[in-house]
PDB file of C-alpha atoms and ligand atoms in Angstrom:
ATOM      1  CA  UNK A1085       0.000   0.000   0.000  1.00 50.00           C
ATOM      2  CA  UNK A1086       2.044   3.317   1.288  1.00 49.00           C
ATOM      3  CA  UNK A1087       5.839   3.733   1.305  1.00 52.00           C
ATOM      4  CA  UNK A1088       6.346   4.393   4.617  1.00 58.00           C
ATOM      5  CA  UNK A1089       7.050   2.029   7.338  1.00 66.00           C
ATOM      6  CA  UNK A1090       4.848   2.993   9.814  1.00 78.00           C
ATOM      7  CA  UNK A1091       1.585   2.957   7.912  1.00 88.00           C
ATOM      8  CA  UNK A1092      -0.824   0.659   9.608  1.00 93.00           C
ATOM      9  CA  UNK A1093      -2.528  -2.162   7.478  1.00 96.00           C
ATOM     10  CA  UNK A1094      -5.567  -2.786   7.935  1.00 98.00           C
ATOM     11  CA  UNK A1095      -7.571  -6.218   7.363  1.00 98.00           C
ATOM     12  CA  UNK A1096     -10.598  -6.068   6.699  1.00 98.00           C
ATOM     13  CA  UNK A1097     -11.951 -10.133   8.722  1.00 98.00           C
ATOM     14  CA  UNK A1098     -15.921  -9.006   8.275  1.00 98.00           C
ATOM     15  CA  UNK A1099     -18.286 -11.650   6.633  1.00 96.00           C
ATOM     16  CA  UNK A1100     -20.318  -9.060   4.145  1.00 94.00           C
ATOM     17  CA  UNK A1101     -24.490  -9.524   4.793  1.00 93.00           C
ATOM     18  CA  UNK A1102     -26.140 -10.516   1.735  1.00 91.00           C
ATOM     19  CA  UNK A1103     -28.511 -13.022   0.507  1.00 90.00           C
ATOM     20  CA  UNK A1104     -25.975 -15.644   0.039  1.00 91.00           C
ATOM     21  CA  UNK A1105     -24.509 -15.619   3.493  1.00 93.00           C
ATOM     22  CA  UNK A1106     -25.127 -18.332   5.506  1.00 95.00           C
ATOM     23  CA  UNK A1107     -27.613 -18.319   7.996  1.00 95.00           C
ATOM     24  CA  UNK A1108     -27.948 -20.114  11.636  1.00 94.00           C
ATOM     25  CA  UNK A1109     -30.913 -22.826  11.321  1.00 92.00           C
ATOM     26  CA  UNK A1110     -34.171 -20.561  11.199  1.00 89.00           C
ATOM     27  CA  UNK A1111     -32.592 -17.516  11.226  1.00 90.00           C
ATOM     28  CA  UNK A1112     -33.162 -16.246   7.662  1.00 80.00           C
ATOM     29  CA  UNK A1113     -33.655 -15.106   4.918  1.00 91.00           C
ATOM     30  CA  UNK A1114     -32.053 -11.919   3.935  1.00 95.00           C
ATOM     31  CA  UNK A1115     -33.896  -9.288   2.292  1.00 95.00           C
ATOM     32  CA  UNK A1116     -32.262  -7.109   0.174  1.00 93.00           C
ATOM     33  CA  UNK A1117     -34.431  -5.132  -1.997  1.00 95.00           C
ATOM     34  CA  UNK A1118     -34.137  -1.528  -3.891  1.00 95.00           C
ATOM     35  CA  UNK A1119     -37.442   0.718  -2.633  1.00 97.00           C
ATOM     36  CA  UNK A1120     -35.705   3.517  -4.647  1.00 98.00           C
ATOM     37  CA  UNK A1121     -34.065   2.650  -8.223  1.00 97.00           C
ATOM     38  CA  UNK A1122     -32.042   5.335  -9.721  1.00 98.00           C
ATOM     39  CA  UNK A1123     -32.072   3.163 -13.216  1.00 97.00           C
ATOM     40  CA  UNK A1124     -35.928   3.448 -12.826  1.00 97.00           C
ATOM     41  CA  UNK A1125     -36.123   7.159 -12.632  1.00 98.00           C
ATOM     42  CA  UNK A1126     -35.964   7.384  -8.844  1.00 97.00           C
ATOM     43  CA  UNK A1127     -33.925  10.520  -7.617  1.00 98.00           C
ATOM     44  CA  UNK A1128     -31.524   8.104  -5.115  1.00 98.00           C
ATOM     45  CA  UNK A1129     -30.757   4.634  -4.598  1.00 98.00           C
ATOM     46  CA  UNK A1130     -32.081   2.918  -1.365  1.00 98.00           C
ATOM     47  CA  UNK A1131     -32.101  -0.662  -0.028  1.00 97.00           C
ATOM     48  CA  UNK A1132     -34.637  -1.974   2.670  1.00 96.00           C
ATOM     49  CA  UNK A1133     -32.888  -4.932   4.620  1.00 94.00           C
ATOM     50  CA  UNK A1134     -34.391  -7.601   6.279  1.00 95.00           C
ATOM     51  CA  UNK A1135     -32.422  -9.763   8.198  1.00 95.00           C
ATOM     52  CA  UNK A1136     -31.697 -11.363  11.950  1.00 95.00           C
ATOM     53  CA  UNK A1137     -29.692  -9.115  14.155  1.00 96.00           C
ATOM     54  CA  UNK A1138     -26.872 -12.593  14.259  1.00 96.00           C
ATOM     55  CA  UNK A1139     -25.888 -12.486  10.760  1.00 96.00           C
ATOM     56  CA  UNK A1140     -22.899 -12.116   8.698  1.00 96.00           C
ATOM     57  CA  UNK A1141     -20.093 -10.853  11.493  1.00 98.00           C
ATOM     58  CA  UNK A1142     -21.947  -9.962  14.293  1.00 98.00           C
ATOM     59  CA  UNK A1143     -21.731  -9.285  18.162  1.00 98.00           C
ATOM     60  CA  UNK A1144     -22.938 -11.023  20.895  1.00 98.00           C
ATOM     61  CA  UNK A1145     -24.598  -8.987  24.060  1.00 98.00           C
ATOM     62  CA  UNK A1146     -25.080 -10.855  27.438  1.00 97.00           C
ATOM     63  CA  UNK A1147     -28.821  -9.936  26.373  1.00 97.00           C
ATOM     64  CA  UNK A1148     -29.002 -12.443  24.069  1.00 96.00           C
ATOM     65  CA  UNK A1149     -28.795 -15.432  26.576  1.00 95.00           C
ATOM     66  CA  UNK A1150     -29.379 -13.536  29.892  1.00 96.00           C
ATOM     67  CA  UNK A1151     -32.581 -12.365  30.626  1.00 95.00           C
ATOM     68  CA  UNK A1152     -31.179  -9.204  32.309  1.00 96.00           C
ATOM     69  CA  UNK A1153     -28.138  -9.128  30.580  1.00 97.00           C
ATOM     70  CA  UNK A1154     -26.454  -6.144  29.283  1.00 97.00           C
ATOM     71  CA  UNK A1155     -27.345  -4.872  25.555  1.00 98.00           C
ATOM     72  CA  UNK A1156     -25.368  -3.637  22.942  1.00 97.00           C
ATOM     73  CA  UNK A1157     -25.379  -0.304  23.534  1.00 97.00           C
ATOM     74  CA  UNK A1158     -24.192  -0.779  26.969  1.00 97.00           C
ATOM     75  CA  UNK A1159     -21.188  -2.500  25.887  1.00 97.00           C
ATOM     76  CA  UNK A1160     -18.272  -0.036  26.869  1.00 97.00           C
ATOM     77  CA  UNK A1161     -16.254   1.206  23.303  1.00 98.00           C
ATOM     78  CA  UNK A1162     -12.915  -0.143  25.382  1.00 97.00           C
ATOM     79  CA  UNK A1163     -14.280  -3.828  25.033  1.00 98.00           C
ATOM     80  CA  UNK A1164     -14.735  -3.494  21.381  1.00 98.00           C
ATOM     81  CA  UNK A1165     -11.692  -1.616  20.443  1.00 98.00           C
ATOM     82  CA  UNK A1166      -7.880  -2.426  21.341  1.00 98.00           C
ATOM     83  CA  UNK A1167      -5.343  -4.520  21.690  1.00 98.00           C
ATOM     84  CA  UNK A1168      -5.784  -8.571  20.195  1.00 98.00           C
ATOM     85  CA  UNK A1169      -4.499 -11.573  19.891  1.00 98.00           C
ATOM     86  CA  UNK A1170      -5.340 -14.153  17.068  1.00 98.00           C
ATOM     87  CA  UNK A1171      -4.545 -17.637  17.707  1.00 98.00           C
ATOM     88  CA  UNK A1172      -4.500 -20.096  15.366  1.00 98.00           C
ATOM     89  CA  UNK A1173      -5.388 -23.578  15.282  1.00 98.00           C
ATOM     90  CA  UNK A1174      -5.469 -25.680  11.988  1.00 97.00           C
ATOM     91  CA  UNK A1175      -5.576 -28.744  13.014  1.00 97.00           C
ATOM     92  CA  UNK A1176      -8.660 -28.600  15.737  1.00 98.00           C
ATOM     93  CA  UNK A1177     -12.146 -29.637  15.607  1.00 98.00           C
ATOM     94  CA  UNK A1178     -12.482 -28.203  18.715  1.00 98.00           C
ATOM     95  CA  UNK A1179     -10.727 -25.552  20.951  1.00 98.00           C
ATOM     96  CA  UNK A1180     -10.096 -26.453  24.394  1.00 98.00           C
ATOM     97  CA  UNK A1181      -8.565 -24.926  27.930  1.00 98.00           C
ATOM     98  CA  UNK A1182      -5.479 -26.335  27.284  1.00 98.00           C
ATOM     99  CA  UNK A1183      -5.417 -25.546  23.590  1.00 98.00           C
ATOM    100  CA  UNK A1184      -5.705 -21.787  24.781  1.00 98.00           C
ATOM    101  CA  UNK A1185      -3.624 -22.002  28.381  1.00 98.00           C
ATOM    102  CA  UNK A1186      -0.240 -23.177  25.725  1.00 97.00           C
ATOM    103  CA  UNK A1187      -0.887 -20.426  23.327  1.00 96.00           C
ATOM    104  CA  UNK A1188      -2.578 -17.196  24.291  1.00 98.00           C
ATOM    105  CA  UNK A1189       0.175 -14.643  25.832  1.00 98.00           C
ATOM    106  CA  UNK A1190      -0.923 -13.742  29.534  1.00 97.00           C
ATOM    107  CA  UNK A1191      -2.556 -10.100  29.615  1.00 97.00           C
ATOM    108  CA  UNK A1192      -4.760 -10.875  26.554  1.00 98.00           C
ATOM    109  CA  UNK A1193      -8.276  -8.939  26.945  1.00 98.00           C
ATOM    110  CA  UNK A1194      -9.390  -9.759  23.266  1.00 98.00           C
ATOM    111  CA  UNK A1195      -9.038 -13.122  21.522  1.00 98.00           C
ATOM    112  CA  UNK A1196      -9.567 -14.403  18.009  1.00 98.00           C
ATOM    113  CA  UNK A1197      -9.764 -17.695  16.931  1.00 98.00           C
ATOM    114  CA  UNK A1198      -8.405 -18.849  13.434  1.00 98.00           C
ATOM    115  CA  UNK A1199      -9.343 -22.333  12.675  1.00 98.00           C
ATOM    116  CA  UNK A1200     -10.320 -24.242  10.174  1.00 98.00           C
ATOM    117  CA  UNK A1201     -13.429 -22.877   9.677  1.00 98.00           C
ATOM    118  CA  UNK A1202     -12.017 -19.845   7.702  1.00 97.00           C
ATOM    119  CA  UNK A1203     -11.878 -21.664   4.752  1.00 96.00           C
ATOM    120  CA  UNK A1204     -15.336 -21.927   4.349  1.00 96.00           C
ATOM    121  CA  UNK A1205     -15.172 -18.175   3.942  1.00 96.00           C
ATOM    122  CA  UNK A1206     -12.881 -18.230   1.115  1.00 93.00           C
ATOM    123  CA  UNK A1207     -14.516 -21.131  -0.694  1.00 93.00           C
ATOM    124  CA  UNK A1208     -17.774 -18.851  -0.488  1.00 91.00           C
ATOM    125  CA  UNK A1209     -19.937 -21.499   0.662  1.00 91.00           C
ATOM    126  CA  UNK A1210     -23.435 -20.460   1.318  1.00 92.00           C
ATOM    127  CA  UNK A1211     -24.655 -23.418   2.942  1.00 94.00           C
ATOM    128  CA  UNK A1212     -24.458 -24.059   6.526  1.00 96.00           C
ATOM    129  CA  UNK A1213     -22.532 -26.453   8.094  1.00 96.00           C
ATOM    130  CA  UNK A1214     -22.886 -28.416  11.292  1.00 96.00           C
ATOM    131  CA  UNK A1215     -19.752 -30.007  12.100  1.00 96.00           C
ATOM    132  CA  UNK A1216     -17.677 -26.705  12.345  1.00 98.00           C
ATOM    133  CA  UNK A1217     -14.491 -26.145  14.830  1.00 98.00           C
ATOM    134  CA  UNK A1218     -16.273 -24.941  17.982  1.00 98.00           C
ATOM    135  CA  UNK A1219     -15.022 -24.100  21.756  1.00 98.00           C
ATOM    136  CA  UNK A1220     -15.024 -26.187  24.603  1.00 97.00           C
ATOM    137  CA  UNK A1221     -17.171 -25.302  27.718  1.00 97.00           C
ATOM    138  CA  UNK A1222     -14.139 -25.556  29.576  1.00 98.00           C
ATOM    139  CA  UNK A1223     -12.183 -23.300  26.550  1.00 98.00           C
ATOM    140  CA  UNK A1224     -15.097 -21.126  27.758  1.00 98.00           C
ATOM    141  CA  UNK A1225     -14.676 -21.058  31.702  1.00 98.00           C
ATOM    142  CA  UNK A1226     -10.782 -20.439  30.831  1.00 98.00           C
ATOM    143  CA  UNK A1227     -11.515 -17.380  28.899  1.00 98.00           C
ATOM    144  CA  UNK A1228     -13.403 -16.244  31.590  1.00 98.00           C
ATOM    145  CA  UNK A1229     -10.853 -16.837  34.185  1.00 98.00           C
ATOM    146  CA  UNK A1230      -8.078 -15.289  32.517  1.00 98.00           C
ATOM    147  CA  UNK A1231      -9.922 -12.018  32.254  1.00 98.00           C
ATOM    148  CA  UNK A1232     -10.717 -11.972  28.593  1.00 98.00           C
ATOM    149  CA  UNK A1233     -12.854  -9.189  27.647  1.00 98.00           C
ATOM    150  CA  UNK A1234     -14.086 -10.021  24.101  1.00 98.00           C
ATOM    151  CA  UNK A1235     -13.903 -13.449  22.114  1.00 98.00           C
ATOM    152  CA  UNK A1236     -14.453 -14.078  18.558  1.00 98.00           C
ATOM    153  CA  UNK A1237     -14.379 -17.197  16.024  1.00 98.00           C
ATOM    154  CA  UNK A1238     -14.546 -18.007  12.577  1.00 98.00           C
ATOM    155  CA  UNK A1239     -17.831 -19.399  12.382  1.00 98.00           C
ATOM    156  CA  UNK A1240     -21.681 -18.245  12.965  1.00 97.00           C
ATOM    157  CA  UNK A1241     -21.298 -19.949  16.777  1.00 97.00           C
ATOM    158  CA  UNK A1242     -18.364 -20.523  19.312  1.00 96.00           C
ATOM    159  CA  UNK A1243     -20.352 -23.367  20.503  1.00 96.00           C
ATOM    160  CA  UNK A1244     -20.851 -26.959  19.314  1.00 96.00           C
ATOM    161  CA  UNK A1245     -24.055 -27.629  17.354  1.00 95.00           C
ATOM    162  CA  UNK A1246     -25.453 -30.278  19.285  1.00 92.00           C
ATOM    163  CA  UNK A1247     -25.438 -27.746  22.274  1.00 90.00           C
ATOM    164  CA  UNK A1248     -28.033 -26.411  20.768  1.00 90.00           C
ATOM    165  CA  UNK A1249     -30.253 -29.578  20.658  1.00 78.00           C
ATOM    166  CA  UNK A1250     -32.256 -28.882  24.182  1.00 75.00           C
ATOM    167  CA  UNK A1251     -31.078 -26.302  26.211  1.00 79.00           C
ATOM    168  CA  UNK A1252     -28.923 -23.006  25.821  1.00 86.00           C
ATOM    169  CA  UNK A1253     -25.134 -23.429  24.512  1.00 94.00           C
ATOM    170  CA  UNK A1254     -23.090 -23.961  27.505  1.00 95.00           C
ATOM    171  CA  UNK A1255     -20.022 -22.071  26.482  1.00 97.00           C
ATOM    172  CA  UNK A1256     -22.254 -18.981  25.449  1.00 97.00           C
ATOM    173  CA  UNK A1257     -24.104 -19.118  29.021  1.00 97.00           C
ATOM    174  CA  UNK A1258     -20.440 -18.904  30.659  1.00 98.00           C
ATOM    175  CA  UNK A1259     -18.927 -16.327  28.597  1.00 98.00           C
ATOM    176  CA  UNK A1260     -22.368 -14.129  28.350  1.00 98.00           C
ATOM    177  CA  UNK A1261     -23.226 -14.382  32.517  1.00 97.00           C
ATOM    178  CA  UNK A1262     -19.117 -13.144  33.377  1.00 98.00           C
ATOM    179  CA  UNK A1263     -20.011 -10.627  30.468  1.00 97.00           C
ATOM    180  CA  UNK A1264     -17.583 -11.771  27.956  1.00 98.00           C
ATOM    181  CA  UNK A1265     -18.610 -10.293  24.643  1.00 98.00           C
ATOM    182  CA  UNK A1266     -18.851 -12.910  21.479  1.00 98.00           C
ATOM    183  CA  UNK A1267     -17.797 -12.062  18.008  1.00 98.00           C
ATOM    184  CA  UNK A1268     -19.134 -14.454  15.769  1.00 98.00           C
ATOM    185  CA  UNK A1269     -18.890 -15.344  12.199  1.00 98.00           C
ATOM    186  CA  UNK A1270     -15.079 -13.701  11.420  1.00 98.00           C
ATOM    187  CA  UNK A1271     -13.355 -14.713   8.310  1.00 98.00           C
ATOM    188  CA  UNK A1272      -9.566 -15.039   9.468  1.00 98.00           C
ATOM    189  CA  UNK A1273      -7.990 -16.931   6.586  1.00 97.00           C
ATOM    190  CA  UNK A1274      -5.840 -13.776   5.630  1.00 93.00           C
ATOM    191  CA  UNK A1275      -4.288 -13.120   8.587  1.00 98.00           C
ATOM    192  CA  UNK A1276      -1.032 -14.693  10.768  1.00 98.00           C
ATOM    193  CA  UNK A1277      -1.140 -15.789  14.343  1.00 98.00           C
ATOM    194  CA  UNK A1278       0.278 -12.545  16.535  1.00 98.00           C
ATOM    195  CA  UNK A1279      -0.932  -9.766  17.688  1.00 98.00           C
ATOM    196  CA  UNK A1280      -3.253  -6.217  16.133  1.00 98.00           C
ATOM    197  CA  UNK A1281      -5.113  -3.602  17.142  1.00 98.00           C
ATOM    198  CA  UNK A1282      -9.360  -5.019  17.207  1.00 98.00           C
ATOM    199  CA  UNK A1283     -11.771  -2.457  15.842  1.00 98.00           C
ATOM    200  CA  UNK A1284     -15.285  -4.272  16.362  1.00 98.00           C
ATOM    201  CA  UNK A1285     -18.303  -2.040  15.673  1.00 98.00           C
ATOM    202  CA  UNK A1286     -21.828  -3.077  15.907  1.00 98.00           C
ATOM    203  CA  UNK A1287     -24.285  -1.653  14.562  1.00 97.00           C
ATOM    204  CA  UNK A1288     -26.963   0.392  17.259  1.00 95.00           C
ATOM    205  CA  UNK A1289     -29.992  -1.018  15.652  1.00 90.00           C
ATOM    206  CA  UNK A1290     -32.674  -3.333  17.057  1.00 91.00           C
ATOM    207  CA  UNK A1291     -33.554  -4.703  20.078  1.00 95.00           C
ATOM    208  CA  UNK A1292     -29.806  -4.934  21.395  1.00 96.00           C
ATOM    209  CA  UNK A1293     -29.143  -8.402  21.702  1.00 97.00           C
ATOM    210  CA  UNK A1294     -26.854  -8.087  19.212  1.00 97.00           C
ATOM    211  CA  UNK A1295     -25.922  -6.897  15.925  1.00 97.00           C
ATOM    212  CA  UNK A1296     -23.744  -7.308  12.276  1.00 97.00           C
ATOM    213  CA  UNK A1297     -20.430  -5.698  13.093  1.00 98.00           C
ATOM    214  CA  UNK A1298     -17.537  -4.186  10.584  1.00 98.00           C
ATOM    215  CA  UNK A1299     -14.731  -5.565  12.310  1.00 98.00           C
ATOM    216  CA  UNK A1300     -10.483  -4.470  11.406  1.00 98.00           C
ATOM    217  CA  UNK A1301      -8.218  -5.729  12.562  1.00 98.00           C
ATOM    218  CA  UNK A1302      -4.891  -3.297  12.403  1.00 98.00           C
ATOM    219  CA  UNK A1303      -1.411  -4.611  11.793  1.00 95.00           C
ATOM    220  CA  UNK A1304       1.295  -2.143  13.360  1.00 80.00           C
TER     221      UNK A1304
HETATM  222 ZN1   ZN B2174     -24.759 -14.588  17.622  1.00 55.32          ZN
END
């Protein structure tokens, strides 16, 4: 890009929204449709979107698990923005404690996940899949112990799919209760293991419990 040295790059790791992204189970469709068509005589151009407030790259509020839980817009700016560290692991189908206790430097507040899951974003698939590289519930508890602030992953859920079958994910219901935000549904296949600079910004829109995110992350 730029001569100089010092000129930050940025990566760009958000999952656009559009009608071929893929959606959680029940969540869809997307809705993208021109009200106003300039090639149809209409003075502007403007979309009306339809869609669920998890898709594409997206945030997580406590609100969306815990009844009383904290909502997007109470989310402090500080959470969402600063200092990261992306970890990667190829070779996992599914990230556990000890996984994260022989990687992660000590003093991380915001951790990405690179698996194999990125792929997927690459190939363009617009299909869901089920058997995805997921976190542990134990991953989860060790997240919250070591003070993490924010976690994202690759995929549209850091939990297993079968959590899902009866009862709330476990390692969302740990993460969301010690008010850990989520960042879900990252593509990560450009970018090394090591440390950025996290710029995660949901969008204020809806009913809080979370929202599709343009997320950078900055190389120094
Ligand atoms: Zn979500």
């Amino acid at each position: 890009m730029g001569s100089t040295t010092d000129m930050p790059i940025y990566h760009d790791i958000t999952v656009p929204v559009s009608p071929e992204t893929p959606l959680w189970p029940g969540d869809g469709p997307v809705r993208v449709e021109m009200v106003a068509d300039m090639a149809k005589g209409a003075p502007a151009n403007v979309s009306r979107l339809c869609l669920s407030s998890h898709t594409g790259t997206h945030v997580d509020a406590p609100f969306h698990f815990i009844r009383n839980g904290k909502k997007l817009p109470e989310i402090p700016l500080d959470t969402l923005i600063g200092p990261c560290w992306v970890a990667e692991f190829p070779d996992l189908d599914a990230v556990d404690a000890v996984d994260l206790e022989a990687t992660v430097p000590v003093g991380t507040e915001r951790l990405l996940l690179k698996t194999r899951n990125s792929r997927l974003w690459d190939e363009k698939r617009s299909d869901f899949i089920t058997d995805y590289v997921f976190v542990t519930p134990a991953a989860a508890e060790w997240i919250v112990r070591r003070g993490i602030r924010l976690v994202g992953i690759d995929y549209l859920s850091l939990d297993a799919y079968s959590e899902y079958v009866e009862s709330a994910p476990s390692a969302h219901l740990t993460l969301l209760r010690n008010e850990v935000v989520i960042l879900e549904t990252v593509n990560l296949s450009g970018i090394a293991e090591g440390r950025y600079q996290l710029i995660c910004l949901p969008l204020l829109a809806g009913n809080g419990d979370g929202a599709p995110a343009r997320v950078v992350l900055v190389e120094e």
